[in-house]
Amino acid sequence: MSLLGPAEVRRLAEELGIRPTKKLGQNFVHDPNTVRKIVAAAGLTPRDVVLEVGPGLGSLTLALLPAAEQVVAVEIDPPLAHRLPQTVAEMDPENAGKLHVVLEDAMKVTQEDLPVQPTAIVANLPYNVAVPVVLHLLSELPTLAKGLVMVQAEVADRMAAKPGGKIYGVPSVKLAWYAEARKAGAVGKNVFWPAPNVDSGLVAFRRHEKPLSDVDRKRLFSIIDAAFAQRRKTLRAALKGWAGASRDVDELLREAGVDPQLRGEQLSVIDFIRIAEA
């Protein structure tokens, strides 16, 4: 397997006149061992169609292609999107036919934008949009059954957090609505160019086989947002604005079997579902 090292990454960037930008959250992986580790941790099968968000110069793409049936790479930066097929053809001609490049913002992608429907997402996500991108894709792409994403270490902790801790919050609960998530490893700063100011972490998740409830997702997510808007408040106080004058919050919570004196961080996604159903 031919993979990109530091010299190849800098050569490609120089050829394209690219300087990584904070606006697009660009930190290019230049360590072959790291991309091998990511692909191994993703648990892919030869039948998987992988969605990669932000492939950049192709470091992770080249490692994914031999492990999957097809790879759909969604890239927002036109020079990077146009160069990627050429890079793959040069370094791995045997698997070049498996690659589809989609020039699009991942936050706007729908099923209709993709040439094939993905079964897995494996990606090094921009730190500033990691959680919204994952939630959007799980919402828009029902065939997406599993994933492994590299994100800022603190974000990884939040995405995989369980009820009762200080890091448990909106990302934890909303991701739990779609999937079971867990931490899958740590990644240091020095495998990137340029090196970020923080460490990274891997989060693996697998979509629930059946939806947890048929409750309206927008209603559920609005309750979650309200419960965590002011973390120190009890549910009785936090949900007053959400419930409005038409409904007594204590009565609603009692109907859902939830103690009004609890705080949002103490509730599981199932507890929030019960509130939404009530």
PDB file of C-alpha atoms in Angstrom:
ATOM      1  CA  MET A   1       0.000   0.000   0.000  1.00  0.00           C
ATOM      2  CA  SER A   2       1.477   3.367  -1.059  1.00  0.00           C
ATOM      3  CA  LEU A   3       0.675   6.054   1.481  1.00  0.00           C
ATOM      4  CA  LEU A   4       1.530   9.727   1.837  1.00  0.00           C
ATOM      5  CA  GLY A   5       4.415  10.672   4.124  1.00  0.00           C
ATOM      6  CA  PRO A   6       5.583  14.155   5.187  1.00  0.00           C
ATOM      7  CA  ALA A   7       7.539  14.767   1.972  1.00  0.00           C
ATOM      8  CA  GLU A   8       4.621  13.788  -0.289  1.00  0.00           C
ATOM      9  CA  VAL A   9       2.124  15.875   1.693  1.00  0.00           C
ATOM     10  CA  ARG A  10       4.279  18.997   1.460  1.00  0.00           C
ATOM     11  CA  ARG A  11       5.009  18.379  -2.223  1.00  0.00           C
ATOM     12  CA  LEU A  12       1.321  18.104  -3.066  1.00  0.00           C
ATOM     13  CA  ALA A  13       0.442  21.173  -1.016  1.00  0.00           C
ATOM     14  CA  GLU A  14       3.194  23.167  -2.714  1.00  0.00           C
ATOM     15  CA  GLU A  15       2.069  21.996  -6.160  1.00  0.00           C
ATOM     16  CA  LEU A  16      -1.483  23.177  -5.423  1.00  0.00           C
ATOM     17  CA  GLY A  17      -0.346  26.390  -3.750  1.00  0.00           C
ATOM     18  CA  ILE A  18      -2.227  25.338  -0.618  1.00  0.00           C
ATOM     19  CA  ARG A  19      -1.556  26.582   2.864  1.00  0.00           C
ATOM     20  CA  PRO A  20      -3.788  24.814   5.409  1.00  0.00           C
ATOM     21  CA  THR A  21      -6.454  27.196   6.711  1.00  0.00           C
ATOM     22  CA  LYS A  22      -8.047  27.381  10.160  1.00  0.00           C
ATOM     23  CA  LYS A  23     -11.321  28.447   8.509  1.00  0.00           C
ATOM     24  CA  LEU A  24     -11.662  25.033   6.845  1.00  0.00           C
ATOM     25  CA  GLY A  25     -10.104  23.236   9.819  1.00  0.00           C
ATOM     26  CA  GLN A  26      -7.346  21.806   7.647  1.00  0.00           C
ATOM     27  CA  ASN A  27      -4.684  19.738   9.386  1.00  0.00           C
ATOM     28  CA  PHE A  28      -3.278  17.164   6.983  1.00  0.00           C
ATOM     29  CA  VAL A  29      -2.240  13.765   8.354  1.00  0.00           C
ATOM     30  CA  HIS A  30       1.269  12.871   7.169  1.00  0.00           C
ATOM     31  CA  ASP A  31       1.925   9.730   9.217  1.00  0.00           C
ATOM     32  CA  PRO A  32       1.190   6.406   7.443  1.00  0.00           C
ATOM     33  CA  ASN A  33       0.990   4.482  10.720  1.00  0.00           C
ATOM     34  CA  THR A  34      -1.809   6.738  11.935  1.00  0.00           C
ATOM     35  CA  VAL A  35      -4.012   6.181   8.885  1.00  0.00           C
ATOM     36  CA  ARG A  36      -3.368   2.431   9.095  1.00  0.00           C
ATOM     37  CA  LYS A  37      -4.458   2.564  12.748  1.00  0.00           C
ATOM     38  CA  ILE A  38      -7.648   4.438  11.827  1.00  0.00           C
ATOM     39  CA  VAL A  39      -8.621   2.003   9.089  1.00  0.00           C
ATOM     40  CA  ALA A  40      -7.938  -0.993  11.347  1.00  0.00           C
ATOM     41  CA  ALA A  41     -10.041   0.513  14.159  1.00  0.00           C
ATOM     42  CA  ALA A  42     -12.932   1.232  11.780  1.00  0.00           C
ATOM     43  CA  GLY A  43     -13.747  -2.478  11.436  1.00  0.00           C
ATOM     44  CA  LEU A  44     -14.513  -2.274   7.725  1.00  0.00           C
ATOM     45  CA  THR A  45     -15.505  -5.214   5.551  1.00  0.00           C
ATOM     46  CA  PRO A  46     -14.815  -5.573   1.798  1.00  0.00           C
ATOM     47  CA  ARG A  47     -18.518  -4.836   1.223  1.00  0.00           C
ATOM     48  CA  ASP A  48     -18.518  -1.463   2.986  1.00  0.00           C
ATOM     49  CA  VAL A  49     -19.038   1.762   1.077  1.00  0.00           C
ATOM     50  CA  VAL A  50     -17.087   4.370   3.046  1.00  0.00           C
ATOM     51  CA  LEU A  51     -17.927   8.040   3.276  1.00  0.00           C
ATOM     52  CA  GLU A  52     -14.864  10.187   3.942  1.00  0.00           C
ATOM     53  CA  VAL A  53     -15.438  13.835   4.824  1.00  0.00           C
ATOM     54  CA  GLY A  54     -12.608  16.252   4.130  1.00  0.00           C
ATOM     55  CA  PRO A  55     -10.124  13.913   2.417  1.00  0.00           C
ATOM     56  CA  GLY A  56      -7.675  16.764   1.908  1.00  0.00           C
ATOM     57  CA  LEU A  57      -4.581  15.572   0.078  1.00  0.00           C
ATOM     58  CA  GLY A  58      -5.617  11.907   0.304  1.00  0.00           C
ATOM     59  CA  SER A  59      -3.653  10.469   3.228  1.00  0.00           C
ATOM     60  CA  LEU A  60      -6.579   8.559   4.719  1.00  0.00           C
ATOM     61  CA  THR A  61      -8.239   7.957   1.331  1.00  0.00           C
ATOM     62  CA  LEU A  62      -5.297   5.866   0.124  1.00  0.00           C
ATOM     63  CA  ALA A  63      -5.529   3.674   3.238  1.00  0.00           C
ATOM     64  CA  LEU A  64      -9.306   3.255   2.922  1.00  0.00           C
ATOM     65  CA  LEU A  65      -9.500   2.196  -0.727  1.00  0.00           C
ATOM     66  CA  PRO A  66      -7.986  -1.315  -0.361  1.00  0.00           C
ATOM     67  CA  ALA A  67     -10.198  -2.004   2.674  1.00  0.00           C
ATOM     68  CA  ALA A  68     -13.575  -1.053   1.191  1.00  0.00           C
ATOM     69  CA  GLU A  69     -15.784  -1.762  -1.790  1.00  0.00           C
ATOM     70  CA  GLN A  70     -15.968   1.944  -2.651  1.00  0.00           C
ATOM     71  CA  VAL A  71     -15.009   5.276  -1.091  1.00  0.00           C
ATOM     72  CA  VAL A  72     -17.056   8.461  -1.474  1.00  0.00           C
ATOM     73  CA  ALA A  73     -14.898  11.463  -0.588  1.00  0.00           C
ATOM     74  CA  VAL A  74     -16.781  14.698   0.150  1.00  0.00           C
ATOM     75  CA  GLU A  75     -14.467  17.704  -0.173  1.00  0.00           C
ATOM     76  CA  ILE A  76     -15.442  21.384   0.053  1.00  0.00           C
ATOM     77  CA  ASP A  77     -12.169  22.799  -1.334  1.00  0.00           C
ATOM     78  CA  PRO A  78     -12.151  22.705  -5.193  1.00  0.00           C
ATOM     79  CA  PRO A  79      -8.349  22.388  -5.728  1.00  0.00           C
ATOM     80  CA  LEU A  80      -8.191  19.475  -3.282  1.00  0.00           C
ATOM     81  CA  ALA A  81     -11.261  17.778  -4.768  1.00  0.00           C
ATOM     82  CA  HIS A  82      -9.884  18.053  -8.314  1.00  0.00           C
ATOM     83  CA  ARG A  83      -6.409  16.754  -7.396  1.00  0.00           C
ATOM     84  CA  LEU A  84      -7.503  13.737  -5.320  1.00  0.00           C
ATOM     85  CA  PRO A  85      -8.387  11.333  -8.197  1.00  0.00           C
ATOM     86  CA  GLN A  86      -5.022  12.067  -9.820  1.00  0.00           C
ATOM     87  CA  THR A  87      -3.156  11.393  -6.570  1.00  0.00           C
ATOM     88  CA  VAL A  88      -4.951   8.059  -6.139  1.00  0.00           C
ATOM     89  CA  ALA A  89      -4.343   7.095  -9.774  1.00  0.00           C
ATOM     90  CA  GLU A  90      -0.622   7.809  -9.350  1.00  0.00           C
ATOM     91  CA  MET A  91      -0.180   6.009  -6.022  1.00  0.00           C
ATOM     92  CA  ASP A  92      -2.729   3.180  -6.190  1.00  0.00           C
ATOM     93  CA  PRO A  93      -3.936   2.649  -9.777  1.00  0.00           C
ATOM     94  CA  GLU A  94      -5.358  -0.768  -8.860  1.00  0.00           C
ATOM     95  CA  ASN A  95      -7.969   0.786  -6.557  1.00  0.00           C
ATOM     96  CA  ALA A  96      -8.474   4.144  -8.307  1.00  0.00           C
ATOM     97  CA  GLY A  97     -11.780   2.979  -9.826  1.00  0.00           C
ATOM     98  CA  LYS A  98     -13.293   2.629  -6.340  1.00  0.00           C
ATOM     99  CA  LEU A  99     -13.075   6.372  -5.628  1.00  0.00           C
ATOM    100  CA  HIS A 100     -15.912   8.885  -6.062  1.00  0.00           C
ATOM    101  CA  VAL A 101     -15.176  12.538  -5.267  1.00  0.00           C
ATOM    102  CA  VAL A 102     -18.079  14.859  -4.413  1.00  0.00           C
ATOM    103  CA  LEU A 103     -17.389  18.608  -4.330  1.00  0.00           C
ATOM    104  CA  GLU A 104     -19.758  19.702  -1.598  1.00  0.00           C
ATOM    105  CA  ASP A 105     -20.102  21.010   1.950  1.00  0.00           C
ATOM    106  CA  ALA A 106     -20.650  17.975   4.204  1.00  0.00           C
ATOM    107  CA  MET A 107     -23.178  19.990   6.222  1.00  0.00           C
ATOM    108  CA  LYS A 108     -25.377  20.210   3.122  1.00  0.00           C
ATOM    109  CA  VAL A 109     -24.967  16.684   1.740  1.00  0.00           C
ATOM    110  CA  THR A 110     -28.107  14.633   1.097  1.00  0.00           C
ATOM    111  CA  GLN A 111     -28.671  11.157  -0.327  1.00  0.00           C
ATOM    112  CA  GLU A 112     -29.214  12.651  -3.777  1.00  0.00           C
ATOM    113  CA  ASP A 113     -25.719  14.211  -3.791  1.00  0.00           C
ATOM    114  CA  LEU A 114     -23.947  10.854  -3.499  1.00  0.00           C
ATOM    115  CA  PRO A 115     -23.345   8.398  -6.371  1.00  0.00           C
ATOM    116  CA  VAL A 116     -23.611   5.414  -4.001  1.00  0.00           C
ATOM    117  CA  GLN A 117     -25.057   5.153  -0.521  1.00  0.00           C
ATOM    118  CA  PRO A 118     -22.468   4.735   2.266  1.00  0.00           C
ATOM    119  CA  THR A 119     -22.563   2.124   4.984  1.00  0.00           C
ATOM    120  CA  ALA A 120     -19.768   3.654   7.084  1.00  0.00           C
ATOM    121  CA  ILE A 121     -18.125   7.008   7.705  1.00  0.00           C
ATOM    122  CA  VAL A 122     -14.388   7.159   8.384  1.00  0.00           C
ATOM    123  CA  ALA A 123     -12.941  10.642   8.521  1.00  0.00           C
ATOM    124  CA  ASN A 124     -10.519  13.122  10.029  1.00  0.00           C
ATOM    125  CA  LEU A 125     -13.089  15.821  10.758  1.00  0.00           C
ATOM    126  CA  PRO A 126     -12.436  19.564  11.035  1.00  0.00           C
ATOM    127  CA  TYR A 127     -12.499  20.381  14.739  1.00  0.00           C
ATOM    128  CA  ASN A 128     -14.925  23.289  14.405  1.00  0.00           C
ATOM    129  CA  VAL A 129     -17.770  21.299  12.765  1.00  0.00           C
ATOM    130  CA  ALA A 130     -17.171  17.708  13.856  1.00  0.00           C
ATOM    131  CA  VAL A 131     -20.322  17.127  15.919  1.00  0.00           C
ATOM    132  CA  PRO A 132     -22.757  18.939  13.572  1.00  0.00           C
ATOM    133  CA  VAL A 133     -21.335  17.017  10.590  1.00  0.00           C
ATOM    134  CA  VAL A 134     -21.771  13.615  12.260  1.00  0.00           C
ATOM    135  CA  LEU A 135     -25.325  14.405  13.411  1.00  0.00           C
ATOM    136  CA  HIS A 136     -26.276  15.788   9.990  1.00  0.00           C
ATOM    137  CA  LEU A 137     -24.959  12.737   8.145  1.00  0.00           C
ATOM    138  CA  LEU A 138     -26.674  10.277  10.502  1.00  0.00           C
ATOM    139  CA  SER A 139     -29.909  12.193   9.946  1.00  0.00           C
ATOM    140  CA  GLU A 140     -29.620  12.409   6.152  1.00  0.00           C
ATOM    141  CA  LEU A 141     -28.090   9.026   5.310  1.00  0.00           C
ATOM    142  CA  PRO A 142     -30.108   6.118   6.721  1.00  0.00           C
ATOM    143  CA  THR A 143     -27.733   3.540   5.195  1.00  0.00           C
ATOM    144  CA  LEU A 144     -24.898   4.858   7.393  1.00  0.00           C
ATOM    145  CA  ALA A 145     -24.602   2.041   9.930  1.00  0.00           C
ATOM    146  CA  LYS A 146     -21.264   2.703  11.620  1.00  0.00           C
ATOM    147  CA  GLY A 147     -18.402   5.140  11.809  1.00  0.00           C
ATOM    148  CA  LEU A 148     -15.011   6.064  13.137  1.00  0.00           C
ATOM    149  CA  VAL A 149     -14.070   9.737  13.255  1.00  0.00           C
ATOM    150  CA  MET A 150     -10.989  11.590  14.423  1.00  0.00           C
ATOM    151  CA  VAL A 151     -11.876  14.761  16.305  1.00  0.00           C
ATOM    152  CA  GLN A 152     -10.426  17.038  18.965  1.00  0.00           C
ATOM    153  CA  ALA A 153      -9.731  14.966  22.106  1.00  0.00           C
ATOM    154  CA  GLU A 154     -12.149  17.003  24.229  1.00  0.00           C
ATOM    155  CA  VAL A 155     -14.884  16.569  21.618  1.00  0.00           C
ATOM    156  CA  ALA A 156     -14.225  12.820  21.508  1.00  0.00           C
ATOM    157  CA  ASP A 157     -14.745  12.678  25.272  1.00  0.00           C
ATOM    158  CA  ARG A 158     -18.040  14.546  24.965  1.00  0.00           C
ATOM    159  CA  MET A 159     -19.356  12.456  22.091  1.00  0.00           C
ATOM    160  CA  ALA A 160     -18.765   9.203  23.984  1.00  0.00           C
ATOM    161  CA  ALA A 161     -19.711  10.460  27.483  1.00  0.00           C
ATOM    162  CA  LYS A 162     -22.334   8.732  29.613  1.00  0.00           C
ATOM    163  CA  PRO A 163     -24.866  10.396  31.966  1.00  0.00           C
ATOM    164  CA  GLY A 164     -23.684  11.792  35.278  1.00  0.00           C
ATOM    165  CA  GLY A 165     -20.389  13.454  34.366  1.00  0.00           C
ATOM    166  CA  LYS A 166     -19.427  17.057  33.707  1.00  0.00           C
ATOM    167  CA  ILE A 167     -18.477  16.364  30.086  1.00  0.00           C
ATOM    168  CA  TYR A 168     -21.840  14.755  29.317  1.00  0.00           C
ATOM    169  CA  GLY A 169     -23.958  17.167  27.336  1.00  0.00           C
ATOM    170  CA  VAL A 170     -25.832  17.944  24.126  1.00  0.00           C
ATOM    171  CA  PRO A 171     -23.404  16.104  21.768  1.00  0.00           C
ATOM    172  CA  SER A 172     -23.492  13.022  24.016  1.00  0.00           C
ATOM    173  CA  VAL A 173     -27.290  12.767  24.072  1.00  0.00           C
ATOM    174  CA  LYS A 174     -27.933  13.630  20.424  1.00  0.00           C
ATOM    175  CA  LEU A 175     -25.384  11.103  19.198  1.00  0.00           C
ATOM    176  CA  ALA A 176     -26.893   8.511  21.570  1.00  0.00           C
ATOM    177  CA  TRP A 177     -30.245   9.051  19.838  1.00  0.00           C
ATOM    178  CA  TYR A 178     -28.738   7.633  16.642  1.00  0.00           C
ATOM    179  CA  ALA A 179     -25.987   5.310  17.795  1.00  0.00           C
ATOM    180  CA  GLU A 180     -23.935   3.699  20.550  1.00  0.00           C
ATOM    181  CA  ALA A 181     -20.612   5.568  20.786  1.00  0.00           C
ATOM    182  CA  ARG A 182     -17.282   4.783  22.438  1.00  0.00           C
ATOM    183  CA  LYS A 183     -13.740   6.136  22.576  1.00  0.00           C
ATOM    184  CA  ALA A 184     -11.478   4.199  20.219  1.00  0.00           C
ATOM    185  CA  GLY A 185      -8.025   5.649  20.819  1.00  0.00           C
ATOM    186  CA  ALA A 186      -5.888   8.774  21.072  1.00  0.00           C
ATOM    187  CA  VAL A 187      -3.889  10.595  18.387  1.00  0.00           C
ATOM    188  CA  GLY A 188      -1.021  12.984  19.108  1.00  0.00           C
ATOM    189  CA  LYS A 189      -0.321  16.364  17.511  1.00  0.00           C
ATOM    190  CA  ASN A 190       2.791  15.447  15.580  1.00  0.00           C
ATOM    191  CA  VAL A 191       1.086  13.290  12.962  1.00  0.00           C
ATOM    192  CA  PHE A 192      -0.452  16.432  11.402  1.00  0.00           C
ATOM    193  CA  TRP A 193       0.804  19.264   9.230  1.00  0.00           C
ATOM    194  CA  PRO A 194       0.501  21.832  10.580  1.00  0.00           C
ATOM    195  CA  ALA A 195       0.451  20.423  14.107  1.00  0.00           C
ATOM    196  CA  PRO A 196      -2.723  21.560  15.928  1.00  0.00           C
ATOM    197  CA  ASN A 197      -2.658  23.051  19.412  1.00  0.00           C
ATOM    198  CA  VAL A 198      -4.576  20.129  20.900  1.00  0.00           C
ATOM    199  CA  ASP A 199      -4.525  16.335  20.829  1.00  0.00           C
ATOM    200  CA  SER A 200      -7.064  14.315  18.877  1.00  0.00           C
ATOM    201  CA  GLY A 201      -9.191  11.295  19.712  1.00  0.00           C
ATOM    202  CA  LEU A 202     -11.001   8.558  17.820  1.00  0.00           C
ATOM    203  CA  VAL A 203     -14.712   7.963  18.345  1.00  0.00           C
ATOM    204  CA  ALA A 204     -16.388   4.813  17.040  1.00  0.00           C
ATOM    205  CA  PHE A 205     -20.145   4.476  16.804  1.00  0.00           C
ATOM    206  CA  ARG A 206     -22.703   1.984  15.532  1.00  0.00           C
ATOM    207  CA  ARG A 207     -26.237   2.971  14.640  1.00  0.00           C
ATOM    208  CA  HIS A 208     -29.028   1.347  16.688  1.00  0.00           C
ATOM    209  CA  GLU A 209     -30.588  -1.534  14.772  1.00  0.00           C
ATOM    210  CA  LYS A 210     -34.012  -0.034  15.405  1.00  0.00           C
ATOM    211  CA  PRO A 211     -34.927   3.602  16.248  1.00  0.00           C
ATOM    212  CA  LEU A 212     -35.188   4.128  19.985  1.00  0.00           C
ATOM    213  CA  SER A 213     -38.595   5.749  19.527  1.00  0.00           C
ATOM    214  CA  ASP A 214     -40.879   7.186  16.843  1.00  0.00           C
ATOM    215  CA  VAL A 215     -41.025  10.485  18.742  1.00  0.00           C
ATOM    216  CA  ASP A 216     -40.434  13.637  16.663  1.00  0.00           C
ATOM    217  CA  ARG A 217     -36.671  14.211  16.562  1.00  0.00           C
ATOM    218  CA  LYS A 218     -36.940  18.007  16.406  1.00  0.00           C
ATOM    219  CA  ARG A 219     -39.086  18.052  19.540  1.00  0.00           C
ATOM    220  CA  LEU A 220     -36.669  15.720  21.320  1.00  0.00           C
ATOM    221  CA  PHE A 221     -33.630  17.781  20.345  1.00  0.00           C
ATOM    222  CA  SER A 222     -35.315  21.014  21.464  1.00  0.00           C
ATOM    223  CA  ILE A 223     -35.837  19.479  24.926  1.00  0.00           C
ATOM    224  CA  ILE A 224     -32.181  18.387  25.060  1.00  0.00           C
ATOM    225  CA  ASP A 225     -31.033  21.883  24.057  1.00  0.00           C
ATOM    226  CA  ALA A 226     -33.245  23.485  26.710  1.00  0.00           C
ATOM    227  CA  ALA A 227     -32.105  21.092  29.455  1.00  0.00           C
ATOM    228  CA  PHE A 228     -28.440  21.924  28.880  1.00  0.00           C
ATOM    229  CA  ALA A 229     -28.777  25.636  28.065  1.00  0.00           C
ATOM    230  CA  GLN A 230     -28.055  26.410  31.724  1.00  0.00           C
ATOM    231  CA  ARG A 231     -26.487  23.299  33.205  1.00  0.00           C
ATOM    232  CA  ARG A 232     -26.855  24.341  36.842  1.00  0.00           C
ATOM    233  CA  LYS A 233     -30.633  24.590  36.594  1.00  0.00           C
ATOM    234  CA  THR A 234     -32.953  21.757  37.518  1.00  0.00           C
ATOM    235  CA  LEU A 235     -35.192  20.350  34.815  1.00  0.00           C
ATOM    236  CA  ARG A 236     -38.136  22.126  36.447  1.00  0.00           C
ATOM    237  CA  ALA A 237     -36.450  25.491  35.826  1.00  0.00           C
ATOM    238  CA  ALA A 238     -34.652  24.656  32.574  1.00  0.00           C
ATOM    239  CA  LEU A 239     -37.748  23.401  30.744  1.00  0.00           C
ATOM    240  CA  LYS A 240     -40.136  26.185  31.771  1.00  0.00           C
ATOM    241  CA  GLY A 241     -39.353  28.242  28.703  1.00  0.00           C
ATOM    242  CA  TRP A 242     -39.606  25.236  26.435  1.00  0.00           C
ATOM    243  CA  ALA A 243     -42.949  24.062  27.831  1.00  0.00           C
ATOM    244  CA  GLY A 244     -44.467  27.549  27.858  1.00  0.00           C
ATOM    245  CA  ALA A 245     -47.549  28.606  29.770  1.00  0.00           C
ATOM    246  CA  SER A 246     -49.716  25.890  28.256  1.00  0.00           C
ATOM    247  CA  ARG A 247     -48.197  23.030  30.242  1.00  0.00           C
ATOM    248  CA  ASP A 248     -47.150  22.559  33.851  1.00  0.00           C
ATOM    249  CA  VAL A 249     -43.528  21.341  33.811  1.00  0.00           C
ATOM    250  CA  ASP A 250     -43.806  19.341  37.038  1.00  0.00           C
ATOM    251  CA  GLU A 251     -46.882  17.537  35.725  1.00  0.00           C
ATOM    252  CA  LEU A 252     -45.118  16.796  32.423  1.00  0.00           C
ATOM    253  CA  LEU A 253     -42.009  15.411  34.116  1.00  0.00           C
ATOM    254  CA  ARG A 254     -44.028  13.307  36.554  1.00  0.00           C
ATOM    255  CA  GLU A 255     -45.958  11.857  33.606  1.00  0.00           C
ATOM    256  CA  ALA A 256     -42.601  10.966  32.012  1.00  0.00           C
ATOM    257  CA  GLY A 257     -41.358   9.383  35.238  1.00  0.00           C
ATOM    258  CA  VAL A 258     -38.549  11.931  35.637  1.00  0.00           C
ATOM    259  CA  ASP A 259     -37.718  13.788  38.862  1.00  0.00           C
ATOM    260  CA  PRO A 260     -38.143  17.575  38.279  1.00  0.00           C
ATOM    261  CA  GLN A 261     -35.221  18.214  40.662  1.00  0.00           C
ATOM    262  CA  LEU A 262     -32.719  16.413  38.417  1.00  0.00           C
ATOM    263  CA  ARG A 263     -30.422  18.229  36.016  1.00  0.00           C
ATOM    264  CA  GLY A 264     -29.998  17.467  32.332  1.00  0.00           C
ATOM    265  CA  GLU A 265     -26.593  15.852  32.837  1.00  0.00           C
ATOM    266  CA  GLN A 266     -28.216  13.132  34.945  1.00  0.00           C
ATOM    267  CA  LEU A 267     -30.618  11.962  32.221  1.00  0.00           C
ATOM    268  CA  SER A 268     -30.022   9.310  29.576  1.00  0.00           C
ATOM    269  CA  VAL A 269     -31.354   9.642  26.053  1.00  0.00           C
ATOM    270  CA  ILE A 270     -34.177   7.271  27.086  1.00  0.00           C
ATOM    271  CA  ASP A 271     -35.199   9.722  29.849  1.00  0.00           C
ATOM    272  CA  PHE A 272     -35.302  12.579  27.335  1.00  0.00           C
ATOM    273  CA  ILE A 273     -37.376  10.419  24.979  1.00  0.00           C
ATOM    274  CA  ARG A 274     -39.899   9.795  27.762  1.00  0.00           C
ATOM    275  CA  ILE A 275     -40.225  13.540  28.285  1.00  0.00           C
ATOM    276  CA  ALA A 276     -40.746  14.123  24.564  1.00  0.00           C
ATOM    277  CA  GLU A 277     -43.346  11.363  24.395  1.00  0.00           C
ATOM    278  CA  ALA A 278     -45.200  12.834  27.358  1.00  0.00           C
TER     279      ALA A 278
END
